[in-house]
Short mmCIF file of C-alpha atoms in Angstrom, two decimals:
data_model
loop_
_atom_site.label_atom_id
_atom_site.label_comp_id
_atom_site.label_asym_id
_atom_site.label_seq_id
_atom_site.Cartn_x
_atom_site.Cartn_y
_atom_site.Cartn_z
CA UNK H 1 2.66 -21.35 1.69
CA UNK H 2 -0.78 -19.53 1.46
CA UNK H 3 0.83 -16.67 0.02
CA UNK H 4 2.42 -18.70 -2.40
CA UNK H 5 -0.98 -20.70 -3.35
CA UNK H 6 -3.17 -17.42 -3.46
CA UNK H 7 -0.55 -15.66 -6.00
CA UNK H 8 -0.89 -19.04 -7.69
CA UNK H 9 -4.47 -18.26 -8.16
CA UNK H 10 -3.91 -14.75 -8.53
CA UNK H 11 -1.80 -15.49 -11.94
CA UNK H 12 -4.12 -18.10 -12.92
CA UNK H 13 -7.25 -15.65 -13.08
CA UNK H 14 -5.52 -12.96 -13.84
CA UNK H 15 -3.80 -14.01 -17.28
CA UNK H 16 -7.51 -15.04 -18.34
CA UNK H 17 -8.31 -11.83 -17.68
CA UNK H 18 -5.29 -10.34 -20.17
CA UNK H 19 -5.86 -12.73 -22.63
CA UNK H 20 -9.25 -11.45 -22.61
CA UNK H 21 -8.75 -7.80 -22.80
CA UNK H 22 -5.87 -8.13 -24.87
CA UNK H 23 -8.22 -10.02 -27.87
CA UNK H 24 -10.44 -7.11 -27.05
CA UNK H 25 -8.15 -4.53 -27.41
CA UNK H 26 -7.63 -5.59 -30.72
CA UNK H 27 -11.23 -4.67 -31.69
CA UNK H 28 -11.22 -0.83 -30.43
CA UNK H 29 -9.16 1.23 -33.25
CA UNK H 30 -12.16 2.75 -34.45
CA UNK H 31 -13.00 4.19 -31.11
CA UNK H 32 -12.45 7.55 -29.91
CA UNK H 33 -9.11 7.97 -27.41
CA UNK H 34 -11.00 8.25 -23.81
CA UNK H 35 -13.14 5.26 -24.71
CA UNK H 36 -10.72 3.13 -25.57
CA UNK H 37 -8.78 3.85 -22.61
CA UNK H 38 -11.90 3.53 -20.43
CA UNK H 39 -12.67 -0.22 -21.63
CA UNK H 40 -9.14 -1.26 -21.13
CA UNK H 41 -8.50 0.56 -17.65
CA UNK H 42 -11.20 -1.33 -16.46
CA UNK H 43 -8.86 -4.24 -16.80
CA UNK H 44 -6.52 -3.06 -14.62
CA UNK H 45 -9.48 -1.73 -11.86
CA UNK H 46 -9.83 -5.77 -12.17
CA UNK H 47 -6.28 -6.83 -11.60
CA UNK H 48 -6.05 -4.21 -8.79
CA UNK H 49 -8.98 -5.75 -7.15
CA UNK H 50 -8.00 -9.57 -7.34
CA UNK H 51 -4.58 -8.68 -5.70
CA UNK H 52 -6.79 -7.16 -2.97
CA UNK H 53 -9.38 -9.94 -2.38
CA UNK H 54 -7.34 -12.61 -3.10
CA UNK H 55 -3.62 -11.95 -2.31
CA UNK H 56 -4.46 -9.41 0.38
CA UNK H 57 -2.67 -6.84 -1.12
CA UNK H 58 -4.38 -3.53 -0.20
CA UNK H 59 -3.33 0.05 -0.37
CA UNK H 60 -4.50 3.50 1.50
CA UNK H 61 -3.70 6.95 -0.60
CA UNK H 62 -2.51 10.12 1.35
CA UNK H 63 -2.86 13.17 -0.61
CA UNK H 64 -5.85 13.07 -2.98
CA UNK H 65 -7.08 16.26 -1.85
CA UNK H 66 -3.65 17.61 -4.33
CA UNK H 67 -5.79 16.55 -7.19
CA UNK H 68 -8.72 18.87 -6.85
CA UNK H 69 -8.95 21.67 -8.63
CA UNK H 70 -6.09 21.11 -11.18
CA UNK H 71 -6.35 22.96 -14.53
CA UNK H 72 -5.17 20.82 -17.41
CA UNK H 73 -3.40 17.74 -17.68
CA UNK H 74 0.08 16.98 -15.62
CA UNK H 75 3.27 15.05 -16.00
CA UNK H 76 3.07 11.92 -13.15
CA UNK H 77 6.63 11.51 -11.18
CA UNK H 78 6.64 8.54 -9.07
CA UNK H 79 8.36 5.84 -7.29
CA UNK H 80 8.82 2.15 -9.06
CA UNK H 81 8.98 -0.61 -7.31
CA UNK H 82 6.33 -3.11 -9.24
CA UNK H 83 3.90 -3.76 -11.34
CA UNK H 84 1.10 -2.63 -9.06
CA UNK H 85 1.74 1.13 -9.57
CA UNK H 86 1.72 0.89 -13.22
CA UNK H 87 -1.47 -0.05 -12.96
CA UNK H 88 -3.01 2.01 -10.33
CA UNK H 89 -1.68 5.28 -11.51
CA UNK H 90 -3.54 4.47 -14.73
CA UNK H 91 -6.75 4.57 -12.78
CA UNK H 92 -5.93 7.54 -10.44
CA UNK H 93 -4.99 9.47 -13.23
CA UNK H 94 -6.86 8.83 -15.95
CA UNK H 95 -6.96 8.96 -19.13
CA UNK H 96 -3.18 8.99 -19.19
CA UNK H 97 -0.06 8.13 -20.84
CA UNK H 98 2.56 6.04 -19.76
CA UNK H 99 6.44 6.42 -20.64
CA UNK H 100 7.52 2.76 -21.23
CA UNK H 101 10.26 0.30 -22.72
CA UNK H 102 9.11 -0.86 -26.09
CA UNK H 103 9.76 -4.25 -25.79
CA UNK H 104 6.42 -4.03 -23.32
CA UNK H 105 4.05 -3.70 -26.48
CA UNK H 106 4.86 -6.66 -28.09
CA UNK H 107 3.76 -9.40 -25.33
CA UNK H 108 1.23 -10.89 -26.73
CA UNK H 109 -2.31 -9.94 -25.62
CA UNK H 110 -0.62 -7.79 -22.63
CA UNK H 111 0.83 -5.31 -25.53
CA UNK H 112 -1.80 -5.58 -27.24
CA UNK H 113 -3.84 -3.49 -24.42
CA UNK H 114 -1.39 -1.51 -23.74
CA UNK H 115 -0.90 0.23 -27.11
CA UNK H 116 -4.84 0.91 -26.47
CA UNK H 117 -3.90 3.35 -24.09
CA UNK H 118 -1.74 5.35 -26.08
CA UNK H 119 1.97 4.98 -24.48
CA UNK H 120 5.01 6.01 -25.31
CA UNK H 121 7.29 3.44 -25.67
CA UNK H 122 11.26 4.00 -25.85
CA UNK H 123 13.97 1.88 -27.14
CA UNK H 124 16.61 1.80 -24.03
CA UNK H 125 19.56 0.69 -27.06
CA UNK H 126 19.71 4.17 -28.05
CA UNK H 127 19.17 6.76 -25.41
CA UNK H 128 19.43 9.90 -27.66
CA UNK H 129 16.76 8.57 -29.41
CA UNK H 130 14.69 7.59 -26.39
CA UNK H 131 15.14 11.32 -24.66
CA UNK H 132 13.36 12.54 -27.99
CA UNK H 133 10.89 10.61 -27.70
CA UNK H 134 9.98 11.02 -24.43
CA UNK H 135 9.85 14.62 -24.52
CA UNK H 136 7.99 14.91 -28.31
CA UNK H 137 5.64 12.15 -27.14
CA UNK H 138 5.15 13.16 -23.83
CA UNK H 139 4.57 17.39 -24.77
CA UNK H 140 2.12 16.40 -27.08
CA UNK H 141 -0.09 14.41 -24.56
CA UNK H 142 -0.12 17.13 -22.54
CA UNK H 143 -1.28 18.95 -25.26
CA UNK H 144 -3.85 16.27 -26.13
CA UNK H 145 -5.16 15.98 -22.91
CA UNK H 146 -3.33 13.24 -21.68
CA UNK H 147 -1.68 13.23 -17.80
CA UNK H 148 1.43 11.85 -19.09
CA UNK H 149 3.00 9.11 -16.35
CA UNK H 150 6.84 8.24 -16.12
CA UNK H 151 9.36 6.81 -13.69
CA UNK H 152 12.06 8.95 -13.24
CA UNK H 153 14.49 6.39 -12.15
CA UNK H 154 14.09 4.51 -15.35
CA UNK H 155 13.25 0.87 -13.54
CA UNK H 156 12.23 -0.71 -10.53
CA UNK H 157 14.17 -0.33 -7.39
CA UNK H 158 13.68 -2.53 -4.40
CA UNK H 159 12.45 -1.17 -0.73
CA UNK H 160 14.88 1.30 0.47
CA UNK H 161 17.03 2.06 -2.69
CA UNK H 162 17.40 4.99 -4.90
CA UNK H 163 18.17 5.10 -8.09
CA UNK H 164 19.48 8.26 -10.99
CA UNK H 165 16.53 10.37 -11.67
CA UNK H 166 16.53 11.57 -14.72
CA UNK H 167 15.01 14.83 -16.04
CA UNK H 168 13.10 13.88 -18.85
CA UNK H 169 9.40 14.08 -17.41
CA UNK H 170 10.67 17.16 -15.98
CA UNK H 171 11.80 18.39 -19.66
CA UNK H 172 7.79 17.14 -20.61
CA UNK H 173 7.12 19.50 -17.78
CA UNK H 174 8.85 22.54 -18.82
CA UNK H 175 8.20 22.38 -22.26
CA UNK H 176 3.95 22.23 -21.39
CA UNK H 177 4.29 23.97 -18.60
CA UNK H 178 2.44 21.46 -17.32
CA UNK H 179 2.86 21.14 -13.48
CA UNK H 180 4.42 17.62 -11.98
CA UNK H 181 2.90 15.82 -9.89
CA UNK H 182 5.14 13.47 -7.18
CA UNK H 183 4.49 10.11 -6.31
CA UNK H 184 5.97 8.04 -3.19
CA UNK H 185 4.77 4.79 -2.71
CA UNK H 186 6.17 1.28 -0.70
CA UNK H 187 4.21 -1.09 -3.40
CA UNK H 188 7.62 -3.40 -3.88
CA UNK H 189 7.07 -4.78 -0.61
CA UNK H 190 4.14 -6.45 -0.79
CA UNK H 191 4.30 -7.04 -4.60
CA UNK H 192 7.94 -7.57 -5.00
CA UNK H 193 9.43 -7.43 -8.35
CA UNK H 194 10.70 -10.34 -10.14
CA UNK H 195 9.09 -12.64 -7.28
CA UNK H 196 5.59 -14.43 -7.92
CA UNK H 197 4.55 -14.25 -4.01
CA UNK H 198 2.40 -11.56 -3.57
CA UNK H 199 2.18 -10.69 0.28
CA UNK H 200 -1.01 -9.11 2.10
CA UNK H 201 -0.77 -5.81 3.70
CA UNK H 202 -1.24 -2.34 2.81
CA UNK H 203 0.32 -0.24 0.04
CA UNK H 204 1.10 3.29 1.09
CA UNK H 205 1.13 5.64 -1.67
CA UNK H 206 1.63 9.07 -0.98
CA UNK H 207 0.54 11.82 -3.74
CA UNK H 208 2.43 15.45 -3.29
CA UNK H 209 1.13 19.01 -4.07
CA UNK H 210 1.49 19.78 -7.44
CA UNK H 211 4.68 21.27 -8.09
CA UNK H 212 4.44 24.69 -10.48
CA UNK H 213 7.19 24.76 -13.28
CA UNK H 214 6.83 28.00 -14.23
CA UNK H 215 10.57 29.72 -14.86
CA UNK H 216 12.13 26.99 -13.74
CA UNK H 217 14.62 24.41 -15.50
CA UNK H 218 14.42 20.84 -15.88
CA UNK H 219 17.23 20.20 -13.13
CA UNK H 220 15.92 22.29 -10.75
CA UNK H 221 12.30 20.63 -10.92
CA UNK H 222 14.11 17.06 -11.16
CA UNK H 223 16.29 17.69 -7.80
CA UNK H 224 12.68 18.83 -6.14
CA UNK H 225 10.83 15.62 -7.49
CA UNK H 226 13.87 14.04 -5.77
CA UNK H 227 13.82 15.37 -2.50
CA UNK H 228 10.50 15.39 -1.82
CA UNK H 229 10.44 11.51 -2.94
CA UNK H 230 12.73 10.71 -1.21
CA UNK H 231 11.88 12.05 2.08
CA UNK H 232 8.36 10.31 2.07
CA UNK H 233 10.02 7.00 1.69
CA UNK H 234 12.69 7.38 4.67
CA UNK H 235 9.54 7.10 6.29
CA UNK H 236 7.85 4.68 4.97
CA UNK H 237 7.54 1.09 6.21
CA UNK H 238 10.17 -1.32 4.51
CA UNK H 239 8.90 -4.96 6.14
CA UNK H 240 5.85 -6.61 5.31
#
């Protein structure tokens, strides 16, 4: 029951908060890329922090030390298990760009932020489409200077399952030669999708060393993502 009442309050504050930043948003065009990013990632350092203090939902990072001394921008693989990642991968890896359905950017005021920071949406309908642009939209952030983010199994999967990974930030990857980055993290079990409890405890998220794709093909750097995924989250724990 006091789960239930803090995610209550949780919601409450936190759709002021998106109604705010989404009117904002609106306001930014004329501002140069990293700014506008910077204003509206500060909305998400806020919804990070009001699932800490108020739901309890923490998280500890393993691995930062595989983001020093990177040179140029890199193609995010990670886990999804629920909203919290989208989020906090924003702010770890900013400025980025996130791979996304398109249907996303037109929630009101929610949208509305989002297409501040520069995503790339795709329309799941038509998948030939979608693979084009991912990889046009996704090479030329890298070439912009964007870390370009995307979840490789194409939606959330619960605690425990695995889902198809597809190649297509690996193809972003490739293409650059921008390196890829893997991400494992447990975030679905405190913040479970499609539920409105949040739960305390703390999110593990796990970043890996930055894997070089450098005369190597799309498959072969999609069944490494994989593995190494995979492994960390045999390990990780699965009950709150």
């Amino acid at each position: 029951m006091l789960a239930l009442i803090r995610s209550f309050i949780f919601t409450l504050i936190g759709t002021v908060l998106t109604v705010v930043y989404g009117t904002i948003s609106l306001l930014l065009g004329g501002l140069p890329q990293v700014t506008r990013h910077r204003i509206i990632i500060s909305w998400c350092n806020l919804i990070i922090g009001l699932a800490r203090w108020v739901c309890g939902v923490k998280y500890e990072v393993v691995g930062r030390e595989h983001l020093k001394n990177l040179d140029g921008p890199v193609v995010v693989m990670s886990k999804h298990q629920s909203t919290w990642e989208t989020l906090y991968l924003q702010i770890l890896f900013f400025p980025a760009s996130t791979i996304l359905k398109k249907s996303l950017l037109d929630i009101p005021f929610f949208g509305w932020g989002l297409r501040g920071l520069r995503p790339i949406g795709i329309d799941r309908d038509n998948p030939r489409d979608a693979l084009r642009q991912v990889k046009s939209g996704g090479v030329q952030g890298i070439y912009d200077g964007l870390n370009v983010i995307i979840f490789p199994e194409g939606t959330r999967m619960k605690q425990g399952e695995r889902g198809k990974y597809a190649r297509s930030g690996a193809e972003i990857a490739v293409t650059s030669g921008a390196k890829v980055i893997p991400i494992a993290m447990n975030a679905g079990v405190y913040w479970p999708n499609k539920e409105f409890t949040k739960y305390p405890g703390t999110i593990r998220l796990v970043i890996g060393e930055p894997i070089i794709t450098t005369d190597k093909t799309s498959r072969e750097v999609t069944i490494e993502v994989e593995q190494w995924i995979e492994h960390q989250m045999a390990s990780m724990p699965t009950q709150r």
